[in-house]
mmCIF file of C-alpha atoms and ligand atoms in Angstrom:
data_model
loop_
_atom_site.group_PDB
_atom_site.id
_atom_site.type_symbol
_atom_site.label_atom_id
_atom_site.label_comp_id
_atom_site.label_asym_id
_atom_site.label_seq_id
_atom_site.Cartn_x
_atom_site.Cartn_y
_atom_site.Cartn_z
ATOM 1 C CA MET A 1 72.729 194.010 95.228
ATOM 2 C CA ALA A 2 71.930 196.886 92.935
ATOM 3 C CA THR A 3 70.512 196.294 89.495
ATOM 4 C CA LEU A 4 72.876 196.682 86.568
ATOM 5 C CA ASP A 5 72.141 199.395 84.008
ATOM 6 C CA LEU A 6 72.428 198.271 80.418
ATOM 7 C CA ASP A 7 72.893 200.119 77.140
ATOM 8 C CA LEU A 8 72.303 198.489 73.749
ATOM 9 C CA PHE A 9 73.360 200.105 70.475
ATOM 10 C CA GLN A 10 74.396 199.297 66.926
ATOM 11 C CA CYS A 11 78.017 198.827 65.833
ATOM 12 C CA ARG A 12 79.343 198.281 62.286
ATOM 13 C CA THR A 13 76.400 197.257 60.108
ATOM 14 C CA ASP A 14 74.557 194.619 62.113
ATOM 15 C CA ASN A 15 76.568 194.000 65.302
ATOM 16 C CA PHE A 16 75.126 194.872 68.688
ATOM 17 C CA GLY A 17 77.182 196.775 71.215
ATOM 18 C CA VAL A 18 76.207 196.266 74.866
ATOM 19 C CA LEU A 19 77.469 198.007 77.979
ATOM 20 C CA ILE A 20 76.618 196.883 81.515
ATOM 21 C CA HIS A 21 77.170 199.276 84.380
ATOM 22 C CA ASP A 22 77.089 198.924 88.147
ATOM 23 C CA PRO A 23 75.931 202.290 89.529
ATOM 24 C CA ALA A 24 77.354 201.744 93.006
ATOM 25 C CA SER A 25 80.957 201.061 91.962
ATOM 26 C CA GLY A 26 80.981 202.667 88.512
ATOM 27 C CA ALA A 27 82.257 199.424 86.970
ATOM 28 C CA THR A 28 81.325 199.237 83.278
ATOM 29 C CA ALA A 29 81.863 196.320 80.920
ATOM 30 C CA SER A 30 81.540 196.198 77.158
ATOM 31 C CA ILE A 31 80.311 192.852 75.876
ATOM 32 C CA ASP A 32 82.741 192.377 72.996
ATOM 33 C CA ALA A 33 84.201 195.411 71.266
ATOM 34 C CA PRO A 34 82.995 195.474 67.676
ATOM 35 C CA GLU A 35 83.819 199.124 66.928
ATOM 36 C CA GLU A 36 85.410 201.913 68.947
ATOM 37 C CA ALA A 37 83.371 205.005 68.001
ATOM 38 C CA PRO A 38 79.869 203.770 68.907
ATOM 39 C CA ILE A 39 81.175 202.356 72.186
ATOM 40 C CA LEU A 40 82.789 205.719 73.032
ATOM 41 C CA ASP A 41 79.552 207.486 72.077
ATOM 42 C CA ALA A 42 77.497 205.240 74.359
ATOM 43 C CA LEU A 43 79.940 205.713 77.245
ATOM 44 C CA ALA A 44 79.851 209.494 76.801
ATOM 45 C CA ARG A 45 76.064 209.596 76.505
ATOM 46 C CA ARG A 46 75.763 207.699 79.804
ATOM 47 C CA GLY A 47 78.726 209.310 81.558
ATOM 48 C CA TRP A 48 80.297 205.887 82.177
ATOM 49 C CA THR A 49 83.993 204.909 82.193
ATOM 50 C CA LEU A 50 84.945 201.551 80.721
ATOM 51 C CA THR A 51 86.576 199.142 83.190
ATOM 52 C CA HIS A 52 86.160 195.733 81.496
ATOM 53 C CA ILE A 53 85.682 194.029 78.154
ATOM 54 C CA PHE A 54 84.119 190.561 78.128
ATOM 55 C CA THR A 55 85.239 188.881 74.885
ATOM 56 C CA THR A 56 83.165 185.980 73.563
ATOM 57 C CA HIS A 57 85.232 184.841 70.567
ATOM 58 C CA HIS A 58 88.029 185.834 68.269
ATOM 59 C CA HIS A 59 86.188 187.076 65.181
ATOM 60 C CA GLN A 60 87.327 190.513 64.099
ATOM 61 C CA ASP A 61 83.849 192.037 64.387
ATOM 62 C CA HIS A 62 83.904 191.178 68.110
ATOM 63 C CA VAL A 63 87.485 192.170 69.055
ATOM 64 C CA ALA A 64 88.253 195.039 66.648
ATOM 65 C CA ALA A 65 88.300 197.747 69.352
ATOM 66 C CA ASN A 66 89.946 195.719 72.153
ATOM 67 C CA LEU A 67 93.359 197.382 71.969
ATOM 68 C CA ALA A 68 92.113 200.929 71.360
ATOM 69 C CA LEU A 69 89.742 200.724 74.339
ATOM 70 C CA LYS A 70 92.376 199.113 76.531
ATOM 71 C CA ASP A 71 94.828 201.903 75.612
ATOM 72 C CA ARG A 72 92.297 204.595 76.371
ATOM 73 C CA PHE A 73 90.769 203.223 79.595
ATOM 74 C CA GLY A 74 93.135 200.524 80.850
ATOM 75 C CA ALA A 75 90.156 198.180 80.688
ATOM 76 C CA THR A 76 90.656 194.567 81.803
ATOM 77 C CA ILE A 77 89.871 192.098 79.017
ATOM 78 C CA ILE A 78 88.377 188.747 80.035
ATOM 79 C CA GLY A 79 87.984 186.154 77.301
ATOM 80 C CA PRO A 80 88.043 182.540 76.113
ATOM 81 C CA VAL A 81 90.933 180.367 77.276
ATOM 82 C CA HIS A 82 90.816 178.243 74.136
ATOM 83 C CA GLU A 83 91.190 181.225 71.817
ATOM 84 C CA ALA A 84 93.573 183.145 74.076
ATOM 85 C CA ASP A 85 96.243 183.582 71.401
ATOM 86 C CA LYS A 86 93.704 185.209 69.058
ATOM 87 C CA ILE A 87 92.198 187.739 71.496
ATOM 88 C CA PRO A 88 93.982 191.130 71.351
ATOM 89 C CA GLY A 89 94.960 192.442 74.790
ATOM 90 C CA LEU A 90 93.552 189.491 76.739
ATOM 91 C CA ASP A 91 94.269 189.811 80.488
ATOM 92 C CA ARG A 92 92.305 186.961 81.995
ATOM 93 C CA LYS A 93 91.480 183.590 80.412
ATOM 94 C CA VAL A 94 88.240 181.895 81.403
ATOM 95 C CA GLY A 95 86.675 178.576 80.433
ATOM 96 C CA ASP A 96 83.730 176.300 81.047
ATOM 97 C CA GLY A 97 82.385 176.408 84.602
ATOM 98 C CA ASP A 98 84.507 179.360 85.659
ATOM 99 C CA GLN A 99 82.890 182.082 87.721
ATOM 100 C CA PHE A 100 84.228 185.566 88.305
ATOM 101 C CA ASP A 101 82.950 188.685 90.006
ATOM 102 C CA PHE A 102 81.850 191.874 88.270
ATOM 103 C CA ALA A 103 81.230 194.565 90.905
ATOM 104 C CA GLY A 104 79.538 192.075 93.223
ATOM 105 C CA HIS A 105 77.628 190.343 90.409
ATOM 106 C CA PRO A 106 78.663 186.734 89.777
ATOM 107 C CA VAL A 107 79.413 185.935 86.134
ATOM 108 C CA ASN A 108 79.361 182.294 84.990
ATOM 109 C CA VAL A 109 81.216 181.182 81.874
ATOM 110 C CA PHE A 110 79.878 178.570 79.470
ATOM 111 C CA GLU A 111 81.987 177.217 76.640
ATOM 112 C CA THR A 112 79.728 176.921 73.596
ATOM 113 C CA PRO A 113 81.797 175.564 70.697
ATOM 114 C CA GLY A 114 80.308 175.491 67.209
ATOM 115 C CA HIS A 115 80.526 178.980 65.712
ATOM 116 C CA THR A 116 84.169 179.057 66.812
ATOM 117 C CA ALA A 117 85.975 176.293 68.681
ATOM 118 C CA GLY A 118 86.496 178.299 71.851
ATOM 119 C CA HIS A 119 83.409 180.546 71.907
ATOM 120 C CA ILE A 120 82.178 181.414 75.398
ATOM 121 C CA CYS A 121 78.942 182.914 76.716
ATOM 122 C CA PHE A 122 78.621 184.976 79.899
ATOM 123 C CA PHE A 123 75.704 184.336 82.280
ATOM 124 C CA LEU A 124 74.896 186.556 85.271
ATOM 125 C CA PRO A 125 72.609 184.337 87.374
ATOM 126 C CA GLN A 126 71.512 186.985 89.885
ATOM 127 C CA ASP A 127 70.701 189.438 87.092
ATOM 128 C CA LYS A 128 69.234 186.731 84.817
ATOM 129 C CA LEU A 129 71.301 188.023 81.916
ATOM 130 C CA LEU A 130 72.918 185.915 79.191
ATOM 131 C CA PHE A 131 75.362 187.284 76.642
ATOM 132 C CA ALA A 132 75.249 184.660 73.915
ATOM 133 C CA ALA A 133 77.110 186.530 71.131
ATOM 134 C CA ASP A 134 77.240 184.335 68.003
ATOM 135 C CA THR A 135 76.037 181.080 69.594
ATOM 136 C CA LEU A 136 72.315 181.809 70.062
ATOM 137 C CA PHE A 137 70.464 184.484 68.091
ATOM 138 C CA ALA A 138 66.804 185.456 68.185
ATOM 139 C CA LEU A 139 65.258 182.686 66.049
ATOM 140 C CA GLY A 140 68.701 181.539 64.966
ATOM 141 C CA CYS A 141 72.122 180.234 65.900
ATOM 142 C CA GLY A 142 75.630 180.986 64.707
ATOM 143 C CA ARG A 143 77.121 179.563 61.551
ATOM 144 C CA LEU A 144 79.399 176.573 62.076
ATOM 145 C CA PHE A 145 82.817 177.942 61.148
ATOM 146 C CA GLU A 146 84.850 175.783 63.549
ATOM 147 C CA GLY A 147 82.507 173.097 64.828
ATOM 148 C CA THR A 148 80.092 170.338 63.894
ATOM 149 C CA PRO A 149 76.299 170.430 64.163
ATOM 150 C CA ALA A 150 76.620 168.088 67.160
ATOM 151 C CA ASP A 151 78.981 170.573 68.857
ATOM 152 C CA MET A 152 76.525 173.424 68.360
ATOM 153 C CA TRP A 153 73.511 171.402 69.434
ATOM 154 C CA ALA A 154 75.315 170.469 72.674
ATOM 155 C CA SER A 155 76.198 174.150 73.192
ATOM 156 C CA LEU A 156 72.620 175.278 72.632
ATOM 157 C CA ARG A 157 71.344 172.636 75.064
ATOM 158 C CA LYS A 158 73.533 174.184 77.768
ATOM 159 C CA LEU A 159 71.925 177.561 77.179
ATOM 160 C CA MET A 160 68.422 176.053 77.019
ATOM 161 C CA SER A 161 68.892 174.772 80.562
ATOM 162 C CA LEU A 162 68.894 178.345 81.893
ATOM 163 C CA PRO A 163 65.692 179.787 83.408
ATOM 164 C CA ASP A 164 62.997 180.782 80.896
ATOM 165 C CA ASP A 165 63.007 184.391 82.115
ATOM 166 C CA THR A 166 66.724 184.851 81.375
ATOM 167 C CA ALA A 167 67.188 187.905 79.130
ATOM 168 C CA VAL A 168 69.369 186.977 76.158
ATOM 169 C CA TYR A 169 71.551 189.506 74.376
ATOM 170 C CA PHE A 170 73.148 188.320 71.143
ATOM 171 C CA GLY A 171 75.758 189.468 68.662
ATOM 172 C CA HIS A 172 73.867 190.451 65.525
ATOM 173 C CA GLU A 173 70.568 191.908 64.360
ATOM 174 C CA TYR A 174 69.850 189.027 61.973
ATOM 175 C CA THR A 175 66.374 188.469 63.339
ATOM 176 C CA LEU A 176 64.226 189.395 60.353
ATOM 177 C CA THR A 177 66.036 186.927 58.063
ATOM 178 C CA ASN A 178 65.994 184.321 60.831
ATOM 179 C CA ALA A 179 62.266 184.892 61.281
ATOM 180 C CA ARG A 180 61.499 184.328 57.611
ATOM 181 C CA PHE A 181 63.648 181.198 57.615
ATOM 182 C CA SER A 182 61.985 179.873 60.781
ATOM 183 C CA LEU A 183 58.611 179.847 59.052
ATOM 184 C CA THR A 184 59.989 177.471 56.408
ATOM 185 C CA ILE A 185 60.861 174.967 59.181
ATOM 186 C CA ASP A 186 58.001 175.347 61.672
ATOM 187 C CA PRO A 187 55.080 176.941 59.790
ATOM 188 C CA ALA A 188 52.358 175.467 62.041
ATOM 189 C CA ASN A 189 53.794 176.964 65.258
ATOM 190 C CA ALA A 190 51.244 179.643 66.209
ATOM 191 C CA ALA A 191 53.624 181.307 68.680
ATOM 192 C CA LEU A 192 56.220 181.570 65.923
ATOM 193 C CA VAL A 193 53.763 182.977 63.382
ATOM 194 C CA GLN A 194 52.737 185.684 65.851
ATOM 195 C CA ARG A 195 56.336 186.423 66.780
ATOM 196 C CA VAL A 196 57.369 186.825 63.141
ATOM 197 C CA ALA A 197 54.558 189.341 62.625
ATOM 198 C CA ASP A 198 55.745 191.266 65.696
ATOM 199 C CA ILE A 199 59.341 191.222 64.427
ATOM 200 C CA GLU A 200 58.318 192.472 60.965
ATOM 201 C CA ALA A 201 56.565 195.424 62.608
ATOM 202 C CA LEU A 202 59.399 196.128 65.036
ATOM 203 C CA ARG A 203 62.068 196.111 62.315
ATOM 204 C CA ALA A 204 59.906 198.253 60.022
ATOM 205 C CA SER A 205 59.965 200.906 62.736
ATOM 206 C CA GLY A 206 63.745 200.529 63.232
ATOM 207 C CA GLY A 207 63.579 198.827 66.647
ATOM 208 C CA PHE A 208 66.140 196.295 67.883
ATOM 209 C CA THR A 209 64.995 192.716 68.494
ATOM 210 C CA ALA A 210 67.400 192.228 71.432
ATOM 211 C CA PRO A 211 66.941 191.125 74.112
ATOM 212 C CA THR A 212 64.983 187.948 73.739
ATOM 213 C CA THR A 213 64.465 185.353 76.494
ATOM 214 C CA ILE A 214 65.307 181.683 76.853
ATOM 215 C CA GLY A 215 61.594 180.917 77.201
ATOM 216 C CA VAL A 216 60.618 182.686 73.975
ATOM 217 C CA GLU A 217 63.442 180.991 72.088
ATOM 218 C CA ARG A 218 62.501 177.563 73.423
ATOM 219 C CA GLN A 219 58.973 178.128 72.110
ATOM 220 C CA THR A 220 59.821 179.564 68.707
ATOM 221 C CA ASN A 221 63.468 179.120 67.651
ATOM 222 C CA PRO A 222 63.633 176.095 65.307
ATOM 223 C CA PHE A 223 67.281 175.509 66.216
ATOM 224 C CA LEU A 224 66.187 174.771 69.804
ATOM 225 C CA ARG A 225 63.348 172.481 68.692
ATOM 226 C CA PRO A 226 64.772 169.514 66.733
ATOM 227 C CA HIS A 227 62.781 167.221 69.065
ATOM 228 C CA ASP A 228 59.476 168.878 68.069
ATOM 229 C CA ALA A 229 57.008 166.523 66.396
ATOM 230 C CA GLY A 230 55.622 169.207 64.076
ATOM 231 C CA ILE A 231 59.088 170.169 62.791
ATOM 232 C CA ARG A 232 60.045 166.528 62.352
ATOM 233 C CA ALA A 233 56.878 165.793 60.400
ATOM 234 C CA HIS A 234 57.387 168.892 58.244
ATOM 235 C CA LEU A 235 60.958 167.787 57.429
ATOM 236 C CA GLY A 236 59.995 164.119 56.993
ATOM 237 C CA MET A 237 62.493 163.193 59.739
ATOM 238 C CA GLN A 238 60.271 161.486 62.316
ATOM 239 C CA ALA A 239 62.801 158.720 63.004
ATOM 240 C CA ALA A 240 65.945 160.871 63.026
ATOM 241 C CA THR A 241 68.000 161.832 66.082
ATOM 242 C CA ASP A 242 67.919 165.368 67.455
ATOM 243 C CA ASP A 243 71.491 165.798 66.168
ATOM 244 C CA GLU A 244 70.369 164.862 62.657
ATOM 245 C CA VAL A 245 67.341 167.156 62.691
ATOM 246 C CA PHE A 246 69.444 170.004 64.038
ATOM 247 C CA ALA A 247 72.059 169.418 61.311
ATOM 248 C CA GLU A 248 69.361 169.479 58.622
ATOM 249 C CA ILE A 249 67.916 172.770 59.919
ATOM 250 C CA ARG A 250 71.417 174.309 60.068
ATOM 251 C CA LYS A 251 72.156 173.106 56.505
ATOM 252 C CA ARG A 252 68.902 174.581 55.186
ATOM 253 C CA LYS A 253 69.698 177.918 56.840
ATOM 254 C CA ASP A 254 73.136 177.954 55.190
ATOM 255 C CA HIS A 255 71.385 177.819 51.818
ATOM 256 C CA PHE A 256 68.433 180.067 52.660
HETATM 257 ZN ZN1 ZN B 301 81.469 185.478 65.039
#
């Protein structure tokens, strides 16, 4: 199996666009479709032709270019079964545990409710690639527009069960703000302190913070660490459940 080529670029103000491309077949998928022009630019720069769009959730900044790209390329749109009526141009509905084939690469679907009720993530186990959109960010997680903290914590636990060396692409370049917030929750975590310094330098030079990995997030992302003794002590929540600690961290981020 050939390796997939991948192209990462900015859309709108802080959305990531991502294309994955199988050189042997020419198949090319856009992970979400935040904005038409930058996606067309990336395709042209690479000489790729769009064949698929993998839609993670219904928010406008993830589906805005679905119909224009489908018109132009006849691309097949694969997206969340539980938001099917809100996904423009949806061809194929997928849900939790489904697997489909992208040019010989298996793609597993996880439902990760919390940010939206039907949000899905796409995991390519052979390629060790996760497209987490607005569920898991570098040092953050999505806001809870359509779910409870318990929903999101269960969703994040699913993603945490993936191998540590899984590369994680996510929906937004929010990492600098997330980094500064993380230090207010887990200030004694040496790996986090070092990572925040690295992120400050990377963003100062205009670099993207995607991808991250599951392993790095498990070590440093406070939203994946409600069980951590240091975080619990810092929050004065030693006797709380993981759900309660997670909810407190999410609430603090909403007001950060
Ligand atoms: Zn969203």
